[in-house]
Coordinates of C-alpha atoms and ligand atoms in Angstrom, one line a residue:
X1 CA 159.9 26.8 -146.6
X2 CA 156.5 25.6 -145.5
X3 CA 153.7 26.9 -147.5
X4 CA 152.0 30.0 -146.1
X5 CA 148.5 28.5 -146.0
X6 CA 147.0 25.2 -145.2
X7 CA 146.7 23.3 -142.1
X8 CA 148.5 23.7 -138.9
X9 CA 150.3 21.0 -137.1
X10 CA 151.4 20.3 -133.6
X11 CA 155.1 19.7 -133.0
X12 CA 156.7 17.4 -130.6
X13 CA 157.3 19.6 -127.7
X14 CA 159.9 17.3 -126.1
X15 CA 162.0 17.2 -129.3
X16 CA 161.8 21.0 -129.5
X17 CA 162.8 21.3 -125.8
X18 CA 165.9 19.2 -126.5
X19 CA 166.9 21.3 -129.5
X20 CA 166.5 24.4 -127.4
X21 CA 168.8 23.0 -124.8
X22 CA 171.3 22.3 -127.6
X23 CA 171.1 26.0 -128.6
X24 CA 172.0 27.1 -125.1
X25 CA 175.3 25.3 -125.0
X26 CA 177.9 28.0 -125.5
X27 CA 179.4 27.9 -129.0
X28 CA 183.0 27.7 -127.6
X29 CA 182.3 24.3 -126.2
X30 CA 180.9 23.1 -129.6
X31 CA 183.5 24.6 -131.8
X32 CA 187.0 23.9 -132.7
X33 CA 188.7 25.1 -129.5
X34 CA 189.1 21.8 -127.8
X35 CA 188.5 22.7 -124.2
X36 CA 186.7 19.7 -123.1
X37 CA 186.6 16.3 -123.6
X38 CA 183.9 13.8 -123.9
X39 CA 181.4 16.2 -125.5
X40 CA 184.0 17.3 -128.1
X41 CA 185.0 13.8 -128.9
X42 CA 181.4 12.7 -129.3
X43 CA 180.7 15.8 -131.4
X44 CA 183.7 15.1 -133.6
X45 CA 182.8 11.5 -134.1
X46 CA 179.2 12.5 -135.0
X47 CA 180.5 15.1 -137.5
X48 CA 182.8 12.5 -139.2
X49 CA 180.0 9.9 -139.4
X50 CA 177.5 12.4 -140.8
X51 CA 180.0 13.6 -143.4
X52 CA 180.6 10.0 -144.4
X53 CA 176.8 9.5 -144.8
X54 CA 176.4 12.7 -146.8
X55 CA 179.5 12.6 -149.0
X56 CA 179.8 9.6 -151.2
X57 CA 183.1 8.6 -152.7
X58 CA 183.9 10.7 -155.8
X59 CA 185.1 9.5 -159.1
X60 CA 186.1 13.0 -160.0
X61 CA 186.1 16.3 -158.0
X62 CA 185.6 19.8 -159.4
X63 CA 186.5 23.0 -157.6
X64 CA 184.2 25.9 -158.3
X65 CA 185.2 29.6 -158.2
X66 CA 182.4 30.1 -155.6
X67 CA 184.2 27.8 -153.2
X68 CA 182.0 24.8 -153.8
X69 CA 183.4 21.4 -154.2
X70 CA 181.4 19.3 -156.6
X71 CA 181.9 15.5 -156.3
X72 CA 181.0 13.3 -159.3
X73 CA 179.4 10.3 -157.6
X74 CA 178.6 7.0 -159.2
X75 CA 174.9 7.2 -160.0
X76 CA 174.3 3.8 -158.5
X77 CA 176.0 4.8 -155.2
X78 CA 174.1 8.0 -154.7
X79 CA 172.6 8.9 -151.2
X80 CA 169.0 8.0 -152.3
X81 CA 169.8 4.3 -152.2
X82 CA 170.5 4.5 -148.4
X83 CA 166.8 4.8 -148.0
X84 CA 165.3 1.6 -146.7
X85 CA 162.4 1.8 -149.2
X86 CA 164.8 2.2 -152.1
X87 CA 167.1 -0.8 -151.4
X88 CA 165.9 -2.7 -154.5
X89 CA 165.0 0.4 -156.6
X90 CA 165.7 0.3 -160.3
X91 CA 166.8 3.7 -161.5
X92 CA 164.5 5.2 -164.2
X93 CA 166.6 7.0 -166.7
X94 CA 163.6 8.6 -168.4
X95 CA 160.0 9.2 -167.4
X96 CA 157.7 6.6 -168.9
X97 CA 155.7 9.4 -170.5
X98 CA 156.0 13.1 -170.9
X99 CA 153.0 15.3 -170.2
X100 CA 151.6 17.2 -173.1
X101 CA 153.4 20.5 -173.7
X102 CA 156.5 19.0 -172.0
X103 CA 158.9 21.6 -173.5
X104 CA 158.0 25.1 -172.9
X105 CA 158.8 27.8 -175.4
X106 CA 160.6 30.9 -174.1
X107 CA 157.6 32.8 -172.8
X108 CA 156.1 36.2 -172.5
X109 CA 157.5 39.6 -172.9
X110 CA 158.9 40.2 -169.5
X111 CA 162.4 39.2 -170.4
X112 CA 162.1 39.1 -174.1
X113 CA 165.3 41.0 -175.1
X114 CA 168.0 38.4 -176.0
X115 CA 168.4 36.2 -173.0
X116 CA 171.9 35.4 -171.8
X117 CA 172.8 31.7 -171.4
X118 CA 172.4 30.8 -167.8
X119 CA 174.7 28.2 -166.3
X120 CA 175.9 26.9 -163.0
X121 CA 179.2 28.5 -161.9
X122 CA 181.1 25.2 -161.3
X123 CA 180.7 24.5 -165.1
X124 CA 183.6 26.9 -165.5
X125 CA 185.9 24.3 -164.0
X126 CA 184.8 21.0 -165.4
X127 CA 182.0 18.5 -165.9
X128 CA 180.9 15.2 -164.5
X129 CA 181.4 12.1 -166.7
X130 CA 178.4 9.9 -167.8
X131 CA 177.3 7.5 -165.2
X132 CA 178.0 10.0 -162.4
X133 CA 176.0 12.8 -160.8
X134 CA 177.3 16.1 -159.4
X135 CA 176.8 16.5 -155.7
X136 CA 177.8 19.6 -153.8
X137 CA 180.1 18.4 -151.0
X138 CA 179.1 19.1 -147.4
X139 CA 182.0 20.5 -145.4
X140 CA 182.8 20.1 -141.7
X141 CA 182.1 23.8 -141.1
X142 CA 178.6 23.3 -142.5
X143 CA 177.8 20.7 -139.9
X144 CA 179.4 22.8 -137.1
X145 CA 177.2 25.7 -138.1
X146 CA 174.1 23.5 -137.8
X147 CA 172.1 23.5 -134.5
X148 CA 172.4 19.8 -134.5
X149 CA 174.7 17.7 -136.6
X150 CA 172.1 15.0 -137.1
X151 CA 169.6 17.5 -138.4
X152 CA 171.8 19.3 -141.0
X153 CA 169.9 19.7 -144.2
X154 CA 166.6 19.1 -142.4
X155 CA 164.3 21.8 -141.3
X156 CA 165.2 23.4 -138.0
X157 CA 162.3 23.5 -135.7
X158 CA 162.4 27.3 -135.3
X159 CA 162.2 27.5 -139.1
X160 CA 158.9 25.8 -139.3
X161 CA 156.3 28.6 -139.8
X162 CA 153.4 27.1 -138.0
X163 CA 155.5 26.9 -134.9
X164 CA 156.3 30.6 -135.0
X165 CA 154.2 32.2 -137.7
X166 CA 155.3 35.8 -137.3
X167 CA 159.0 35.1 -138.3
X168 CA 157.9 34.0 -141.7
X169 CA 156.7 36.5 -144.3
X170 CA 155.1 35.5 -147.6
X171 CA 154.1 37.0 -150.9
X172 CA 152.5 34.0 -152.8
X173 CA 149.6 32.9 -154.9
X174 CA 147.8 29.6 -154.4
X175 CA 145.4 27.5 -156.4
X176 CA 143.4 25.0 -154.4
X177 CA 140.3 24.0 -156.4
X178 CA 137.4 22.3 -154.8
X179 CA 137.9 18.6 -155.6
X180 CA 140.8 19.5 -158.0
X181 CA 144.0 17.5 -158.0
X182 CA 147.4 18.3 -159.4
X183 CA 150.0 16.2 -161.2
X184 CA 152.6 18.8 -161.9
X185 CA 153.5 22.5 -161.9
X186 CA 155.8 24.9 -163.6
X187 CA 157.4 28.3 -163.1
X188 CA 160.1 30.4 -164.6
X189 CA 161.6 32.2 -161.7
X190 CA 163.5 35.5 -162.2
X191 CA 167.0 35.1 -160.8
X192 CA 168.2 37.7 -158.3
X193 CA 170.5 37.8 -155.3
X194 CA 168.5 39.5 -152.6
X195 CA 170.4 40.8 -149.6
X196 CA 169.9 38.8 -146.4
X197 CA 170.6 40.5 -143.1
X198 CA 171.9 37.6 -141.1
X199 CA 172.9 34.0 -141.2
X200 CA 169.7 32.5 -139.6
X201 CA 167.4 34.3 -142.1
X202 CA 166.7 33.3 -145.6
X203 CA 165.1 34.7 -148.7
X204 CA 163.6 32.4 -151.3
X205 CA 161.5 32.1 -154.4
X206 CA 159.9 28.7 -154.9
X207 CA 156.9 26.6 -155.5
X208 CA 155.2 24.1 -153.3
X209 CA 153.0 21.1 -154.1
X210 CA 151.3 19.7 -151.1
X211 CA 149.4 16.6 -150.1
X212 CA 147.1 17.0 -147.1
X213 CA 145.2 15.0 -144.6
X214 CA 142.2 17.1 -143.9
X215 CA 144.1 20.3 -144.1
X216 CA 147.2 19.1 -142.2
X217 CA 150.2 19.3 -144.5
X218 CA 151.8 15.9 -144.7
X219 CA 153.7 15.6 -148.0
X220 CA 155.4 18.4 -149.9
X221 CA 157.6 18.7 -152.9
X222 CA 159.2 22.1 -153.2
X223 CA 161.7 23.6 -155.6
X224 CA 163.2 27.1 -156.1
X225 CA 166.1 29.4 -155.5
X226 CA 167.3 30.5 -152.1
X227 CA 169.8 32.6 -150.1
X228 CA 170.5 30.9 -146.8
X229 CA 173.8 31.2 -145.0
X230 CA 173.2 28.7 -142.3
X231 CA 172.6 26.0 -144.9
X232 CA 175.2 27.0 -147.5
X233 CA 177.9 29.1 -145.7
X234 CA 177.4 32.1 -148.0
X235 CA 174.9 34.6 -149.3
X236 CA 174.7 33.4 -152.9
X237 CA 171.4 32.4 -154.5
X238 CA 171.3 28.6 -154.9
X239 CA 169.1 26.0 -156.5
X240 CA 167.2 24.0 -154.0
X241 CA 164.5 21.4 -153.5
X242 CA 162.8 20.2 -150.4
X243 CA 160.5 17.3 -149.6
X244 CA 158.8 15.9 -146.5
X245 CA 156.4 13.0 -146.0
X246 CA 155.4 13.7 -142.4
X247 CA 154.7 17.4 -142.0
X248 CA 158.4 18.6 -141.9
X249 CA 159.7 16.1 -139.3
X250 CA 161.6 14.0 -141.9
X251 CA 162.7 14.8 -145.4
X252 CA 165.4 17.4 -146.3
X253 CA 166.8 19.8 -148.8
X254 CA 168.3 18.6 -152.0
X255 CA 170.0 15.2 -151.6
X256 CA 171.0 15.8 -148.0
X257 CA 169.1 12.7 -147.0
X258 CA 168.2 9.6 -148.9
X259 CA 165.1 10.2 -151.1
X260 CA 165.6 12.0 -154.4
X261 CA 167.0 9.9 -157.2
X262 CA 169.3 12.1 -159.4
X263 CA 170.1 11.1 -163.0
X264 CA 171.4 14.3 -164.5
X265 CA 175.2 14.8 -164.7
X266 CA 175.2 18.5 -165.5
X267 CA 173.1 20.3 -162.8
X268 CA 173.9 20.1 -159.1
X269 CA 171.5 20.9 -156.3
X270 CA 172.7 23.7 -154.0
X271 CA 174.9 25.2 -156.8
X272 CA 174.9 28.8 -157.9
X273 CA 173.9 30.1 -161.3
X274 CA 175.4 33.0 -163.2
X275 CA 174.6 35.7 -164.1
X276 CA 172.1 37.3 -161.7
X277 CA 169.6 39.8 -163.1
X278 CA 170.6 43.4 -163.1
X279 CA 168.2 46.2 -161.9
X280 CA 166.9 48.0 -164.9
X281 CA 169.0 45.7 -167.1
X282 CA 169.4 42.2 -168.3
X283 CA 167.1 39.6 -166.7
X284 CA 167.9 36.0 -166.1
X285 CA 165.7 33.2 -164.9
X286 CA 165.6 29.5 -164.0
X287 CA 162.7 27.4 -165.1
X288 CA 161.5 24.6 -162.8
X289 CA 159.0 22.0 -163.7
X290 CA 157.7 19.1 -161.6
X291 CA 155.4 16.4 -163.1
X292 CA 154.2 13.0 -162.2
X293 CA 155.1 9.9 -164.3
X294 CA 151.7 8.4 -164.9
X295 CA 153.0 4.8 -165.0
X296 CA 155.3 4.6 -162.0
X297 CA 154.0 7.6 -160.1
X298 CA 157.4 9.2 -159.5
X299 CA 157.6 13.0 -159.3
X300 CA 160.2 14.3 -161.9
X301 CA 162.0 17.6 -161.8
X302 CA 163.2 19.3 -164.9
X303 CA 165.4 22.4 -164.8
X304 CA 165.6 25.0 -167.6
X305 CA 163.5 23.0 -170.1
X306 CA 166.4 20.8 -170.7
X307 CA 167.9 19.1 -167.6
X308 CA 165.9 16.2 -166.3
X309 CA 167.4 16.2 -162.7
X310 CA 165.7 13.0 -161.5
X311 CA 162.7 12.2 -159.4
X312 CA 161.2 11.7 -156.0
X313 CA 160.0 8.0 -155.9
X314 CA 156.3 7.6 -155.4
X315 CA 157.0 5.2 -152.5
X316 CA 158.3 8.1 -150.4
X317 CA 154.9 9.6 -150.0
X318 CA 151.5 8.7 -148.7
X319 CA 149.3 11.5 -150.1
X320 CA 151.5 12.7 -152.9
X321 CA 151.7 9.1 -154.1
X322 CA 148.4 10.0 -155.7
X323 CA 148.3 13.7 -156.4
X324 CA 148.7 17.1 -154.9
X325 CA 145.7 19.1 -153.6
X326 CA 147.3 22.6 -153.5
X327 CA 149.9 24.5 -155.5
X328 CA 151.6 27.7 -154.4
X329 CA 154.2 30.0 -156.0
X330 CA 156.0 32.9 -154.5
X331 CA 158.5 34.4 -152.1
X332 CA 159.3 33.8 -148.4
X333 CA 161.7 35.5 -146.0
X334 CA 162.5 34.8 -142.4
X335 CA 162.4 37.9 -140.2
X336 CA 164.2 37.4 -136.9
X337 CA 163.5 41.0 -135.8
X338 CA 167.0 41.5 -134.6
X339 CA 167.1 44.5 -132.2
X340 CA 163.3 44.6 -132.2
X341 CA 163.2 45.9 -135.8
X342 CA 162.0 44.4 -139.0
X343 CA 164.8 42.7 -140.9
X344 CA 166.4 44.4 -143.9
X345 CA 166.4 41.1 -145.7
X346 CA 165.0 41.6 -149.2
X347 CA 162.5 39.5 -151.1
X348 CA 162.9 39.1 -154.9
X349 CA 164.9 42.0 -156.3
X350 CA 164.4 44.0 -153.1
X351 CA 161.9 46.2 -155.0
X352 CA 158.1 46.2 -154.8
X353 CA 155.9 44.6 -157.4
X354 CA 154.7 48.0 -158.8
X355 CA 158.1 48.6 -160.3
X356 CA 157.3 46.0 -162.9
X357 CA 159.5 44.6 -165.7
X358 CA 163.3 44.4 -165.1
X359 CA 163.0 46.1 -161.7
X360 CA 160.6 43.9 -159.6
X361 CA 161.2 40.1 -159.6
X362 CA 158.8 37.9 -161.4
X363 CA 157.5 34.4 -161.7
X364 CA 156.2 33.6 -165.2
X365 CA 154.9 30.7 -167.3
X366 CA 152.9 29.5 -164.3
X367 CA 151.3 26.2 -165.1
X368 CA 149.6 23.3 -163.5
X369 CA 148.8 19.8 -164.7
X370 CA 145.2 19.3 -163.6
X371 CA 143.1 16.2 -163.0
X372 CA 142.4 15.8 -166.7
X373 CA 146.2 15.8 -167.3
X374 CA 145.9 19.1 -169.0
X375 CA 148.7 21.7 -168.7
X376 CA 147.0 25.0 -168.0
X377 CA 147.5 28.3 -166.3
X378 CA 146.4 28.9 -162.7
X379 CA 142.7 29.5 -162.0
X380 CA 140.8 31.0 -159.1
X381 CA 144.0 31.8 -157.2
X382 CA 144.2 33.5 -153.9
X383 CA 147.0 35.9 -153.0
X384 CA 148.7 35.7 -149.6
X385 CA 150.7 38.8 -148.6
X386 CA 151.5 38.7 -144.9
X387 CA 153.1 42.1 -144.5
X388 CA 152.3 44.3 -147.5
X389 CA 154.3 47.3 -146.3
X390 CA 157.5 45.2 -146.4
X391 CA 156.8 42.8 -149.4
X392 CA 154.0 42.6 -151.9
X393 CA 152.7 41.0 -155.0
X394 CA 150.8 41.9 -158.2
X395 CA 149.3 39.1 -160.2
X396 CA 148.3 39.0 -163.9
X397 CA 147.1 35.4 -164.5
X398 CA 150.1 33.4 -165.6
X399 CA 152.7 35.7 -164.2
X400 CA 153.2 38.0 -161.2
X401 CA 155.6 40.5 -159.8
X402 CA 156.5 40.3 -156.1
X403 CA 159.1 41.3 -153.5
X404 CA 160.2 44.3 -151.4
X405 CA 163.0 45.8 -149.5
X406 CA 162.2 44.7 -145.9
X407 CA 162.8 47.4 -143.3
X408 CA 161.9 51.0 -144.3
X409 CA 159.9 53.9 -142.9
X410 CA 156.7 52.0 -143.7
X411 CA 158.1 48.7 -142.5
X412 CA 159.8 49.6 -139.2
Ligands
LIG501 C1 164.5 -6.2 -151.5 O1 164.8 -7.5 -152.0 C2 165.0 -8.4 -151.0 C3 165.4 -9.8 -151.7 O2 164.5 -10.0 -152.7 C4 163.7 -8.5 -150.2 O3 163.9 -9.5 -149.1 C5 163.4 -7.2 -149.5 O4 162.1 -7.2 -148.9 C6 163.3 -6.1 -150.6 N1 163.2 -4.8 -150.0 C7 162.3 -3.9 -150.3 C8 162.3 -2.6 -149.6 O5 161.5 -4.1 -151.3
LIG502 C1 153.2 42.1 -172.1 O1 152.6 42.6 -173.2 C2 151.2 42.9 -173.1 C3 150.6 43.2 -174.4 O2 151.5 43.8 -175.3 C4 151.0 44.0 -172.0 O3 149.7 44.2 -171.8 C5 151.7 43.5 -170.7 O4 151.6 44.5 -169.7 C6 153.1 43.1 -170.9 N1 153.6 42.5 -169.7 C7 154.8 42.9 -169.2 C8 155.1 42.2 -167.9 O5 155.5 43.8 -169.6
LIG503 C1 188.1 27.8 -162.8 O1 188.1 28.2 -164.1 C2 188.4 29.5 -164.3 C3 188.2 29.9 -165.8 O2 188.9 28.9 -166.6 C4 189.7 29.9 -163.8 O3 190.0 31.3 -163.9 C5 189.8 29.5 -162.3 O4 191.1 29.7 -161.7 C6 189.4 28.1 -162.0 N1 189.2 27.9 -160.6 C7 189.6 26.8 -159.9 C8 189.2 26.8 -158.5 O5 190.1 25.9 -160.5

């Protein structure tokens, strides 16, 4: 989740120690079996309180075939407005301006043969009325799976790469121009369902925009597609965003903490899309575009050239309230090295970049909005591939292929 390059940061050892202690408590005493007493009661209360914070009252509820429950929540009562900085916030229903080239044409030749319509799976079973936004409901079992109820939807300390660099593997490209600043970025991300070996590993495809203080990452805005059992309770590929304003100590995925202001009533964060791409067959993709409103400074997110999801208010950030200094696109997996071996968790399609169109996963239509407010392709990029015998990347200016199978003879 954190970008593969950029500054390191020291973490609060005391907090980490407490979390580790939490991990050591046997699951049976945390779980449903009600052996004992005060701890269980406290935990139950904490779970109920957290569920209440996360799940706002629904005006309508939709059951998706993938098991999700989608709550249509009054747009004015969404979680964002629990944030102390957003108490008096006036919702923007549109950006005050669109950057030039706002709507991207269907691009390139990678997936040119008649594209299937891509949609979220819960759409099979209903839609949210005007004036509401769809929010994927957090269930009790989601919280019980988390290492700490209070931290559900936030980054676990052992998931922060700078703390434990060797568990995170990357295949990414980065642009970080001397003195350059960024006001937006775009990618069309090929949609696959990579296999993930175990619940505490993930496989994702995303982009990062980061704001730094002398190389130390402070603010990020991130968006992409991920498979992550511990967060979602299954191995489907789901739309996600992430933001932090203090180097991954606060902030969260999607709308799991107050921050992101959603306006769209058709797309839900954390939801699944269908259909996935087929090896050697039809390819599907999700286009994600983040850009800064040049009047209010909010960072808008648009999905599939059509759905303006909403925005991260400028006031959440210190460095990104101006601009980003680095943009990164690519794949990341967590390798827990279970049994001392490399994970079999796949990246992308589970095939190496050399396999090319309809076999290797791609990012295409890579764009940035630069300091002159010009939408352009990436320039002077550098490639980061941390373990090329397991996952790799081949770049061709405004698109690249990336991925790999994880464990193999060459990746033991
Ligand atoms: C919200 O408005 C109230 C009343 O005008 C004011 O006292 C408070 O400081 C404002 N809060 C923020 C975060 O702007
Ligand atoms: C797209 O087409 C160009 C020119 O026809 C070709 O050079 C390039 O390899 C193609 N890209 C892919 C990903 O097929
Ligand atoms: C959702 O809709 C599909 C297609 O109409 C239907 O087959 C399915 O039973 C519905 N699922 C739920 C949970 O309502």
